[in-house]
Coordinates of C-alpha atoms in Angstrom, one line a residue:
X1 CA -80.9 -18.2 112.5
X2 CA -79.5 -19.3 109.7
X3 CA -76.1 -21.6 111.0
X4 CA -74.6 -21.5 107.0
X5 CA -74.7 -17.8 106.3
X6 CA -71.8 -16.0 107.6
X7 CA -73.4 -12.6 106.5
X8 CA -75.6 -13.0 109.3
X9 CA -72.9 -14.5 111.7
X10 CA -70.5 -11.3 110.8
X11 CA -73.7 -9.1 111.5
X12 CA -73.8 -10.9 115.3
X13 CA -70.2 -10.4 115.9
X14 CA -70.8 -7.1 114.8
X15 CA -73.6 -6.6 117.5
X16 CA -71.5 -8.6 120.1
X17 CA -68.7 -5.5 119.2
X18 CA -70.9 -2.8 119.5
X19 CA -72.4 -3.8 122.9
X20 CA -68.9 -4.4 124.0
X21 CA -67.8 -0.9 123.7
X22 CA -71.0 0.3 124.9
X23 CA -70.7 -1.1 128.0
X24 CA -66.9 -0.5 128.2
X25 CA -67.9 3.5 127.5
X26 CA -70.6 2.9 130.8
X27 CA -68.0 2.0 133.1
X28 CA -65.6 4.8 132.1
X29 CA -68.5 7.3 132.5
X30 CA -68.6 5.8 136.1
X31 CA -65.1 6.4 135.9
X32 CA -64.1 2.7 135.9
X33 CA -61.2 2.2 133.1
X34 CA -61.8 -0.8 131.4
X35 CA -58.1 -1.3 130.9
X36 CA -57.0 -0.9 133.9
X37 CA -59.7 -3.5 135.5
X38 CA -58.3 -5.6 133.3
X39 CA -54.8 -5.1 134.4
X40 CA -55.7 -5.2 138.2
X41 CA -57.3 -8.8 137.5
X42 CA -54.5 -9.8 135.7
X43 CA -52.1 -9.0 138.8
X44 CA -54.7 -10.0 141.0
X45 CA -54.2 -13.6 139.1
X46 CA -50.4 -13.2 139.3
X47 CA -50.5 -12.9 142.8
X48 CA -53.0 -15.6 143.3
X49 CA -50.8 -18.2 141.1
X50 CA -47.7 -17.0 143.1
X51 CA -50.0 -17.5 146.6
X52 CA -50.8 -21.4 145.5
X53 CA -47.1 -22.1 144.3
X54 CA -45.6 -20.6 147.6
X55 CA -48.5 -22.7 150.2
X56 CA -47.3 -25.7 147.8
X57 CA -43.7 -24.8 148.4
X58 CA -44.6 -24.9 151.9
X59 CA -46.4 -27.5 151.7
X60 CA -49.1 -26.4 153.7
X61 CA -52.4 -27.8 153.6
X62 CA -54.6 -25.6 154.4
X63 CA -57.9 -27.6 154.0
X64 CA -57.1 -28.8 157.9
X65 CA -56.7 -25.6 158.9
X66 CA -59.6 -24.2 160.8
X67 CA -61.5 -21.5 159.0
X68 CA -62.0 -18.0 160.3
X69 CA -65.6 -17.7 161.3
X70 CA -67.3 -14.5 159.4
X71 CA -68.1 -11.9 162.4
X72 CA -72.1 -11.5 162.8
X73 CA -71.7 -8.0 162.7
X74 CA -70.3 -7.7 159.7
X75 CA -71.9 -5.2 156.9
X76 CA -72.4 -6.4 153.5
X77 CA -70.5 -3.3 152.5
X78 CA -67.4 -4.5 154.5
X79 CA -67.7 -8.0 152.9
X80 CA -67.9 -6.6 149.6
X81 CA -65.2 -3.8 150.3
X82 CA -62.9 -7.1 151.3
X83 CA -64.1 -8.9 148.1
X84 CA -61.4 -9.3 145.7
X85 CA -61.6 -7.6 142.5
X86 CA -61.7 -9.9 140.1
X87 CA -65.1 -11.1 142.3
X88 CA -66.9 -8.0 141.2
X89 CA -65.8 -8.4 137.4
X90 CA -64.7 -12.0 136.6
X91 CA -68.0 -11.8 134.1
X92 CA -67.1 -8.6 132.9
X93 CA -64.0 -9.3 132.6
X94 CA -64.8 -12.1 130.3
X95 CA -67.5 -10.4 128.6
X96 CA -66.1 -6.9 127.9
X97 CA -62.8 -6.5 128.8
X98 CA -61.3 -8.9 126.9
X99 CA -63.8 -10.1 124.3
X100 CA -65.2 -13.0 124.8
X101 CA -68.5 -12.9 123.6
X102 CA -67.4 -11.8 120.3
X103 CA -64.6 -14.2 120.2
X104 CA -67.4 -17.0 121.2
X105 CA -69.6 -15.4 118.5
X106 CA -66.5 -15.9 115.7
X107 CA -65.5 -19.1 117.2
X108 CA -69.1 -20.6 116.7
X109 CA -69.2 -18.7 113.2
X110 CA -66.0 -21.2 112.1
X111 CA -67.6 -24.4 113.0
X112 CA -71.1 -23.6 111.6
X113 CA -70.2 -21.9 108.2
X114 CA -67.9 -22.7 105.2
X115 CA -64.8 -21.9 105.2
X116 CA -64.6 -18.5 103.3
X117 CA -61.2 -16.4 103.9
X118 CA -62.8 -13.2 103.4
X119 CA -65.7 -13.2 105.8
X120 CA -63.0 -14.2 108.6
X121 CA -60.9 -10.7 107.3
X122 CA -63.9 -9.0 107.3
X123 CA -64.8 -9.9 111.3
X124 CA -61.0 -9.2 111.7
X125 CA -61.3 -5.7 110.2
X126 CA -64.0 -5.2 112.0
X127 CA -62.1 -4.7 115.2
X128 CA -60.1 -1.4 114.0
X129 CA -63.4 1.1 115.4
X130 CA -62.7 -0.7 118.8
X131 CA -60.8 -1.2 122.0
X132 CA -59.4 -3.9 124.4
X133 CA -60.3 -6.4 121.2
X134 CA -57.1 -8.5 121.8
X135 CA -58.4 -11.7 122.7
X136 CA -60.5 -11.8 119.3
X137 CA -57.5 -10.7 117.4
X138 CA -55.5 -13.9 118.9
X139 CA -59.1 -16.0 118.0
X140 CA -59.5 -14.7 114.5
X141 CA -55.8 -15.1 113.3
X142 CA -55.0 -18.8 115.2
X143 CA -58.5 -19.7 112.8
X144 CA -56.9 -18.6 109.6
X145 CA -53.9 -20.0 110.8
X146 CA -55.9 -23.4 111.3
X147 CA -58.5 -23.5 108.5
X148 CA -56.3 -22.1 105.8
X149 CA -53.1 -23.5 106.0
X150 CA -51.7 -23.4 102.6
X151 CA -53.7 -20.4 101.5
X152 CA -51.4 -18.0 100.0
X153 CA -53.6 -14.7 100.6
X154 CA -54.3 -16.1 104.1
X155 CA -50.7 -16.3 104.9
X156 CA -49.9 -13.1 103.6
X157 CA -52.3 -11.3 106.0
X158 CA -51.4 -13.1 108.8
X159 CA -47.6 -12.1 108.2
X160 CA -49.0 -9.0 107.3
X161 CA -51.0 -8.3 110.6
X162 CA -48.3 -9.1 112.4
X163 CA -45.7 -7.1 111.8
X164 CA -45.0 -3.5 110.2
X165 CA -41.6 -4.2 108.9
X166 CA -41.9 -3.9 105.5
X167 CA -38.5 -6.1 105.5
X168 CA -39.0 -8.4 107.9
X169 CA -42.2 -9.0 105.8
X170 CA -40.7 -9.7 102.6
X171 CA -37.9 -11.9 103.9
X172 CA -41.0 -14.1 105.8
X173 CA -43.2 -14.1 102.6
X174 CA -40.0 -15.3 100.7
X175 CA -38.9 -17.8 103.3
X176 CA -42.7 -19.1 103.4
X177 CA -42.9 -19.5 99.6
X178 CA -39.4 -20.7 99.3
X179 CA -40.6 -23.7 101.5
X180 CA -44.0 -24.3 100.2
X181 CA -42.8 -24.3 96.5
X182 CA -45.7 -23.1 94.4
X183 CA -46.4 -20.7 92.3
X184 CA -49.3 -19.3 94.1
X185 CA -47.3 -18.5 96.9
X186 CA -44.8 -16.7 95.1
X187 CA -47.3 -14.6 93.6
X188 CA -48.2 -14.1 96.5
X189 CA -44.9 -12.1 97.3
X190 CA -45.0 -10.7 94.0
X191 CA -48.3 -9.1 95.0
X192 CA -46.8 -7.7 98.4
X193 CA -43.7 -5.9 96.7
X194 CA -46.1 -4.6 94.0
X195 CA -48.2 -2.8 96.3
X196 CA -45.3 -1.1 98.2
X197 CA -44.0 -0.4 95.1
X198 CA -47.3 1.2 93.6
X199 CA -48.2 3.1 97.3
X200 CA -45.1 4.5 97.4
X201 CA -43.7 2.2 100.3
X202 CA -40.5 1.9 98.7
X203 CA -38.8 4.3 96.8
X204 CA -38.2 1.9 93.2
X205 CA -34.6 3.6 92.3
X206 CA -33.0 3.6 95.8
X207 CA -35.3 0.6 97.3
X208 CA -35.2 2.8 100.4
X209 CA -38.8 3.0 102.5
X210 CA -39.9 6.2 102.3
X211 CA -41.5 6.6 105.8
X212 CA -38.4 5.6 107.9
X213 CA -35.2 5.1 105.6
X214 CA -34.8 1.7 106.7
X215 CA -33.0 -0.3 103.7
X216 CA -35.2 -2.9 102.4
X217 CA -32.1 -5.3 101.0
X218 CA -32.2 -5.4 97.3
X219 CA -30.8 -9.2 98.1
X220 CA -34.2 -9.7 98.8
X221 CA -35.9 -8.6 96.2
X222 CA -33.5 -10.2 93.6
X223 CA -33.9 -13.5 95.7
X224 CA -37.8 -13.1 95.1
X225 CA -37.7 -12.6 91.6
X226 CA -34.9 -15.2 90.9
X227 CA -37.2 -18.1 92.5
X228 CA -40.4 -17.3 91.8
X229 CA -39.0 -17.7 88.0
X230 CA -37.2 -20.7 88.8
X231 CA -40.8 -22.0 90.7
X232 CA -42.7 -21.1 87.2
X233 CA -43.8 -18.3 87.7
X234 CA -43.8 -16.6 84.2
X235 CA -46.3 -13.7 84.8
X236 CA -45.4 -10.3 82.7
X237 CA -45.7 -8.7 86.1
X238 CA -42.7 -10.5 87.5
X239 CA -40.8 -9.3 84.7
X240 CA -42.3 -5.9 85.3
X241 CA -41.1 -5.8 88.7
X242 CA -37.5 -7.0 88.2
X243 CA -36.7 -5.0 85.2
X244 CA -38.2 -2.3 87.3
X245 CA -35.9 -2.9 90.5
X246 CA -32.6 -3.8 88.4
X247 CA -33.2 -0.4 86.5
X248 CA -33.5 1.3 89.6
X249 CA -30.1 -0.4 90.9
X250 CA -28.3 0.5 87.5
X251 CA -28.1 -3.1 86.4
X252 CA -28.4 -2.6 82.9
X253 CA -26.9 -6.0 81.2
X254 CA -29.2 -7.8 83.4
X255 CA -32.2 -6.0 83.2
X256 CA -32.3 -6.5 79.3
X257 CA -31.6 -10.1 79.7
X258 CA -34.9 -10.1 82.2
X259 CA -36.8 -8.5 79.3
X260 CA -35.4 -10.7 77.1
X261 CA -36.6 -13.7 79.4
X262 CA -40.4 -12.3 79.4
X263 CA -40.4 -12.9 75.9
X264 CA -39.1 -16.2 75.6
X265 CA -41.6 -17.0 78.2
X266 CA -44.9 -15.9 76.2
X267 CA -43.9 -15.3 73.0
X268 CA -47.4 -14.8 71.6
X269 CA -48.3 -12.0 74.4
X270 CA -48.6 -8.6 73.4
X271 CA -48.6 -7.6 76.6
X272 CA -44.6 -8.9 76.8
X273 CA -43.5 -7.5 74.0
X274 CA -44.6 -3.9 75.2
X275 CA -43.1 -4.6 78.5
X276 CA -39.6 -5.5 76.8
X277 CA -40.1 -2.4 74.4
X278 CA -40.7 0.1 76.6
X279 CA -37.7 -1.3 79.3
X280 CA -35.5 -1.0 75.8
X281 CA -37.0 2.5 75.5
X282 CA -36.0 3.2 79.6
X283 CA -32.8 1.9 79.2
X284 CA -32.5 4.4 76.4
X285 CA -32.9 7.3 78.6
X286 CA -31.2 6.7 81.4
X287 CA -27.8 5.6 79.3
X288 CA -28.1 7.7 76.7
X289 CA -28.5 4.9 73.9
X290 CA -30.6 5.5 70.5
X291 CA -32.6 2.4 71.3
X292 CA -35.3 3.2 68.8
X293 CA -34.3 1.1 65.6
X294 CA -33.4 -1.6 68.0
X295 CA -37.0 -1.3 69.3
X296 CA -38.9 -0.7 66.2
X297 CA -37.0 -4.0 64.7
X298 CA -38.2 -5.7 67.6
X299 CA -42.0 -4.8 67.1
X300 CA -42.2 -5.6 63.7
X301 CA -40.5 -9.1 64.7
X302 CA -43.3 -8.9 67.5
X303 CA -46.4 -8.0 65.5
X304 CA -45.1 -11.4 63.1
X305 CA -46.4 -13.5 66.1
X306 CA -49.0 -12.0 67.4
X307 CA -52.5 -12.7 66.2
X308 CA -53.6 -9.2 64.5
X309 CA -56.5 -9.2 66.5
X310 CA -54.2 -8.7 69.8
X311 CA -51.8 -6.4 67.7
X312 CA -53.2 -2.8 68.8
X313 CA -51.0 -2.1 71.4
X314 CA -48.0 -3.0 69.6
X315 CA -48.8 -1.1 66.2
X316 CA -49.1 2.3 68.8
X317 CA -46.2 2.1 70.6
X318 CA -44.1 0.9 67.1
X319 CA -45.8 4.6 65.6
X320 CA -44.5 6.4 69.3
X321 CA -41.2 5.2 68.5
X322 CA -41.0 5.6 64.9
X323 CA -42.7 9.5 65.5
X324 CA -40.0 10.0 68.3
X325 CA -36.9 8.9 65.6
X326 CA -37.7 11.9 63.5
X327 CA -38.7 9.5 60.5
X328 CA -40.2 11.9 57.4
X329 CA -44.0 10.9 56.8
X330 CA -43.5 9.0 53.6
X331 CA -41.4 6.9 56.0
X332 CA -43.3 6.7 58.6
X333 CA -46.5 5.6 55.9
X334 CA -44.4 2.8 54.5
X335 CA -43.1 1.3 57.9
X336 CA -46.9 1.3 58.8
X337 CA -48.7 0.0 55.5
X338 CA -49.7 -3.3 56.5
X339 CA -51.3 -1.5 59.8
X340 CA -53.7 0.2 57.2
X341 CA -53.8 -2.3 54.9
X342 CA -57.4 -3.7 54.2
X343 CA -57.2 -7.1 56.4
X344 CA -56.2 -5.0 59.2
X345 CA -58.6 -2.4 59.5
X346 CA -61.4 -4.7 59.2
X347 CA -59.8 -6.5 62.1
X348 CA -58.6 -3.6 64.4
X349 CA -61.1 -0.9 63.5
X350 CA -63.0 -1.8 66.9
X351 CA -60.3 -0.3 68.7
X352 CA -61.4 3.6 67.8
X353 CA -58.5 4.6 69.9
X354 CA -55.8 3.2 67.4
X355 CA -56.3 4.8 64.5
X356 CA -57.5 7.8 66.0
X357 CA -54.2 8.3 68.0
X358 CA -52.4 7.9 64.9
X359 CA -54.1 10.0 63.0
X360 CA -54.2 12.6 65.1
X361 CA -50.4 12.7 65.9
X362 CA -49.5 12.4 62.0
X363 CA -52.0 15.9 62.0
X364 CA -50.6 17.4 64.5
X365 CA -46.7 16.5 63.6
X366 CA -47.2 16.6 59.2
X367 CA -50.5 18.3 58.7
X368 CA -53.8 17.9 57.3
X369 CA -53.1 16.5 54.0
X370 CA -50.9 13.8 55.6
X371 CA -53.5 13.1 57.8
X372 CA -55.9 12.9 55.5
X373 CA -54.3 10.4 53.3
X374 CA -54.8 7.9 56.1
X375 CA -58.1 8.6 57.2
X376 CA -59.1 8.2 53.6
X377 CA -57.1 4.9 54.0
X378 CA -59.1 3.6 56.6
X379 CA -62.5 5.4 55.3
X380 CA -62.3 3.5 52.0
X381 CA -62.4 0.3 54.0
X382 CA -64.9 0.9 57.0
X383 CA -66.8 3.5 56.3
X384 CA -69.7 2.7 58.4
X385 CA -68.1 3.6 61.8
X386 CA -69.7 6.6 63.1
X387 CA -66.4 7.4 65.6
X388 CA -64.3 7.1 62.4
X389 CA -66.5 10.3 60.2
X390 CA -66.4 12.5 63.7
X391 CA -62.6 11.6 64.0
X392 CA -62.5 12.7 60.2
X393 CA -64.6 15.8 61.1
X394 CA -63.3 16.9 63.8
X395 CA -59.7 17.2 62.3
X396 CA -61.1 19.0 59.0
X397 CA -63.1 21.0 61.1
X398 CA -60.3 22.1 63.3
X399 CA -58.0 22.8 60.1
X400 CA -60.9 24.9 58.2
X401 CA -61.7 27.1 61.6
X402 CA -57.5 28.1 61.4
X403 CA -57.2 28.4 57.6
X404 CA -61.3 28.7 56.1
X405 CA -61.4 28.8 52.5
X406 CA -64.1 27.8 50.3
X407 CA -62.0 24.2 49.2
X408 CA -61.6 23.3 52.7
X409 CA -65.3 23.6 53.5
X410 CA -66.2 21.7 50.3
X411 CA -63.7 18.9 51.6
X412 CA -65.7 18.9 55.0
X413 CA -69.0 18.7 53.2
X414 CA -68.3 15.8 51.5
X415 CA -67.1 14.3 54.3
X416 CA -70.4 14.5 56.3
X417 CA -72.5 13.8 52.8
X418 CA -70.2 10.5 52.5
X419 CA -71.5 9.4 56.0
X420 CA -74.8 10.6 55.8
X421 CA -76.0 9.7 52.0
X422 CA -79.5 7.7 52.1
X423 CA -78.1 4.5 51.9
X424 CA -75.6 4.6 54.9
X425 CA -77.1 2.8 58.2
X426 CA -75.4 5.9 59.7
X427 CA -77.7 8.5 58.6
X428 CA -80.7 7.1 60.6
X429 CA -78.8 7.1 63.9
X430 CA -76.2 9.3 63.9
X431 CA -78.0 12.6 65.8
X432 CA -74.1 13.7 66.4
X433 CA -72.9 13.7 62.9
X434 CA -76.3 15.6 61.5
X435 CA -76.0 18.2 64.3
X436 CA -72.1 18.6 63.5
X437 CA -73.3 19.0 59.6
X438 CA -76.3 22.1 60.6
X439 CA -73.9 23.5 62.6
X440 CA -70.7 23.4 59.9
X441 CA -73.1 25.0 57.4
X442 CA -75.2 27.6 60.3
X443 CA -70.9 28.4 61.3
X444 CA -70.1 29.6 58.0
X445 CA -73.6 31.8 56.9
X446 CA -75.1 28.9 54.9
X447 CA -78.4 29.2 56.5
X448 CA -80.5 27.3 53.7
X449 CA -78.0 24.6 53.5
X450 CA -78.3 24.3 57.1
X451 CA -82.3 24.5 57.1
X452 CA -81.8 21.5 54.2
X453 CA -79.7 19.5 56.4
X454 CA -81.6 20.0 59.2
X455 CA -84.9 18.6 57.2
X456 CA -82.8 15.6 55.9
X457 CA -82.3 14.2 59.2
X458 CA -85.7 14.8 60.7
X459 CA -87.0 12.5 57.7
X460 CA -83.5 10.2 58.3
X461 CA -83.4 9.5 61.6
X462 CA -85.5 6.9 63.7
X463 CA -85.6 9.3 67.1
X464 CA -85.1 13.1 65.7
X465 CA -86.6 14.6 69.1
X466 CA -82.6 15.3 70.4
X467 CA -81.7 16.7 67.2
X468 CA -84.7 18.9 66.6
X469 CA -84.1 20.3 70.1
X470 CA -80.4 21.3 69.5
X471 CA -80.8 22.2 66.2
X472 CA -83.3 25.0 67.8
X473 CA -80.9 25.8 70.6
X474 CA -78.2 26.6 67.3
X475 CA -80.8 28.7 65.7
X476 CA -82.0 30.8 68.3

């Protein structure tokens, strides 16, 4: 065996366990209750301890007494029937009842292997499928306890483990990061009111648990928040959390100033801008405020200092707000130039999403030719981009099926000839854009302009086997 390797101690505790509850499932067969062996020996030991303390009272000694001699004629069934219990199980006892070979197993595990916090929650997990597993419970958390002292996760699931108040939990998790000072721990707590927040623990607007009603004190939480900051903790999910809370408790002013702080803190992240945008844009609805200039001003002030290459998020939401306002399109166009100017589409084109979204809402809220003017925008400067032409093609598409004319399926066939002309590295891979061309052309009754497109990309492209075998499927 293999001293080092906890995957093969955690495999022997798990052996140990299973044997355990095999033989605990014996003796209730034989109808022998485990537990309540276990709670006879205990008594038995009670009144054994309180036997010794009242001969000492007496001060009896009994080793001059003479002993009884055992009657010949005794039966070994009459010795055994006089036997104390704890005779007939003071291995099993040991062994089953309570744990102890597993908890020898683990114990041995923790002196042999590195110190790895997971492999000791995994043994400790481990325990849920069985019974009468208290005395490796006590073993496994008193060795967190021990090996991992300072540990922040460790302390939280010893905290954690031992208690189901939600409250009580918090106010230990503060208390134990308010006295070790680091940031660590008070992510830590951050981490704990996250998860209740995200399961559904606590109900965000009322901080009220959900399962029992019990008032988890927004003193707390505030507390939490306030000293993790002051501990440096500067983590947009802090500020995520206490915006969150002091919007649910109708603390307007300060939430906005806790916004406010996220972006003082990381200036440069996109990530805290949005977060301070979209509590703006909150705050908005649950006051009533037109918050969206105040936004869009701050998102163009945003996009300044953010490097363009992080910018994507920021340009989306600034369009969601802009759309929202009821701005006309020329407006909307303007206030988003430099997002289509030349320098950034070579830079943000990667992210497909972003000028697809845009596009797509301008389509859907102005039209086509509005629409249009952008994708051309964007066309003119990365025009290799095989998502950009089915983005193009599926709006055109979508417009001619509505409104065909003989102009509108022109415009569509010089959209696919654009992408597919000889010298475009597109045409020799792009089996989606050829079949979307035969079919266009196959659609609308132009069967030798589909048979011509369908020859152009059999000589085009590098694998035509796909392609031939849809193009058949279209034609039968």
């Amino acid at each position: 065996m293999n001293p080092k390797s906890w995957w093969m101690w955690s495999e022997y505790f798990s052996l140990e366990l299973q044997y355990m509850h095999r033989l605990q499932e014996r003796m209730r067969i034989v109808g022998i209750d485990p537990k309540n062996i276990a709670d006879e020996v205990k008594k038995e030991e009670e009144d054994e301890k309180a036997r010794q303390e009242a001969e000492k009272q007496a001060e009896i000694d009994y080793d001059e007494l003479p002993s009884s001699p055992e009657r010949e004629d005794e039966s070994d069934d009459e010795r055994g029937a006089s036997t104390p219990l704890a005779a007939h199980f003071s291995c099993a006892t040991d062994a089953v009842i309570y744990g102890e070979i597993p908890r020898l197993v683990f114990a041995s595990a923790t002196q042999s292997a590195p110190k790895e916090l997971k492999w000791y929650i995994e043994c400790y997990e481990k325990l849920s499928a069985y019974q009468d597993t208290e005395l490796v419970r006590q073993e496994i958390l008193a060795s967190i306890k021990r090996d991992f002292p300072e540990d922040p996760q460790a302390i939280r699931f010893v905290v954690c483990t031992t208690s189901d108040d939600v409250a009580g939990i918090l106010a230990e998790l503060i208390k134990r990061a308010s006295d070790a000072g680091t940031a660590g721990m008070w992510e830590m707590a951050i981490d704990f009111v996250s998860e209740c927040l995200e399961k559904g623990t606590v109900d965000p607007h009322s901080l009220q648990l959900r399962d029992n009603s019990l008032p988890l004190p927004a003193a707390h939480l505030e507390s939490l928040f306030e000293q993790a900051h002051e501990g440096g903790v500067h983590s947009v999910r802090l500020f995520a959390l206490w915006t969150r809370v002091l919007l649910g408790l109708g603390r307007i002013h300060r939430c906005r100033e806790v916004a406010a702080l996220c972006t003082d803190a990381a200036p440069h992240s996109p990530a805290a801008w949005e977060l301070r945008a979209r509590v703006l844009l909150r705050v908005g609805l649950r006051t009533g405020e037109h918050v969206e200039s105040e936004v869009a001003a701050m998102l163009r002030a945003a996009i300044a200092k953010v490097p363009t290459e992080d910018s994507a998020s920021l340009y989306s939401l600034l369009f969601q707000v802009l759309l929202q306002s009821g701005i006309s399109f020329s407006q909307l166009s303007s206030s988003l130039d430099d997002l289509f100017s030349a320098s950034h589409i070579l830079v943000l084109s990667s992210d497909q999403g972003l000028y697809e979204g845009i596009i797509s809402a301008v389509n859907a809220v102005f039209g086509i030719s509005c629409a249009r003017t952008l994708y051309k925008k964007v066309m003119r400067v990365h025009d290799a981009s095989e998502a950009v032409f089915e983005m193009c093609a599926r709006l055109e598409m979508a417009h001619l099926s509505s409104a065909p004319s003989s102009a509108s399926i022109s415009t569509v066939r010089e959209l696919f000839e654009r992408a597919l002309r000889d010298s475009s590295p597109l045409a020799s891979v792009s089996t989606s854009l050829w079949l979307s061309y035969a079919t266009l052309e196959y659609e609308y009754g132009h069967f030798d302009k589909a048979h011509a497109v369908h020859w152009r990309a059999l000589k085009n492209l590098k694998s035509p086997r796909t392609f031939q075998a849809a193009f058949q499927d279209l034609i039968a």
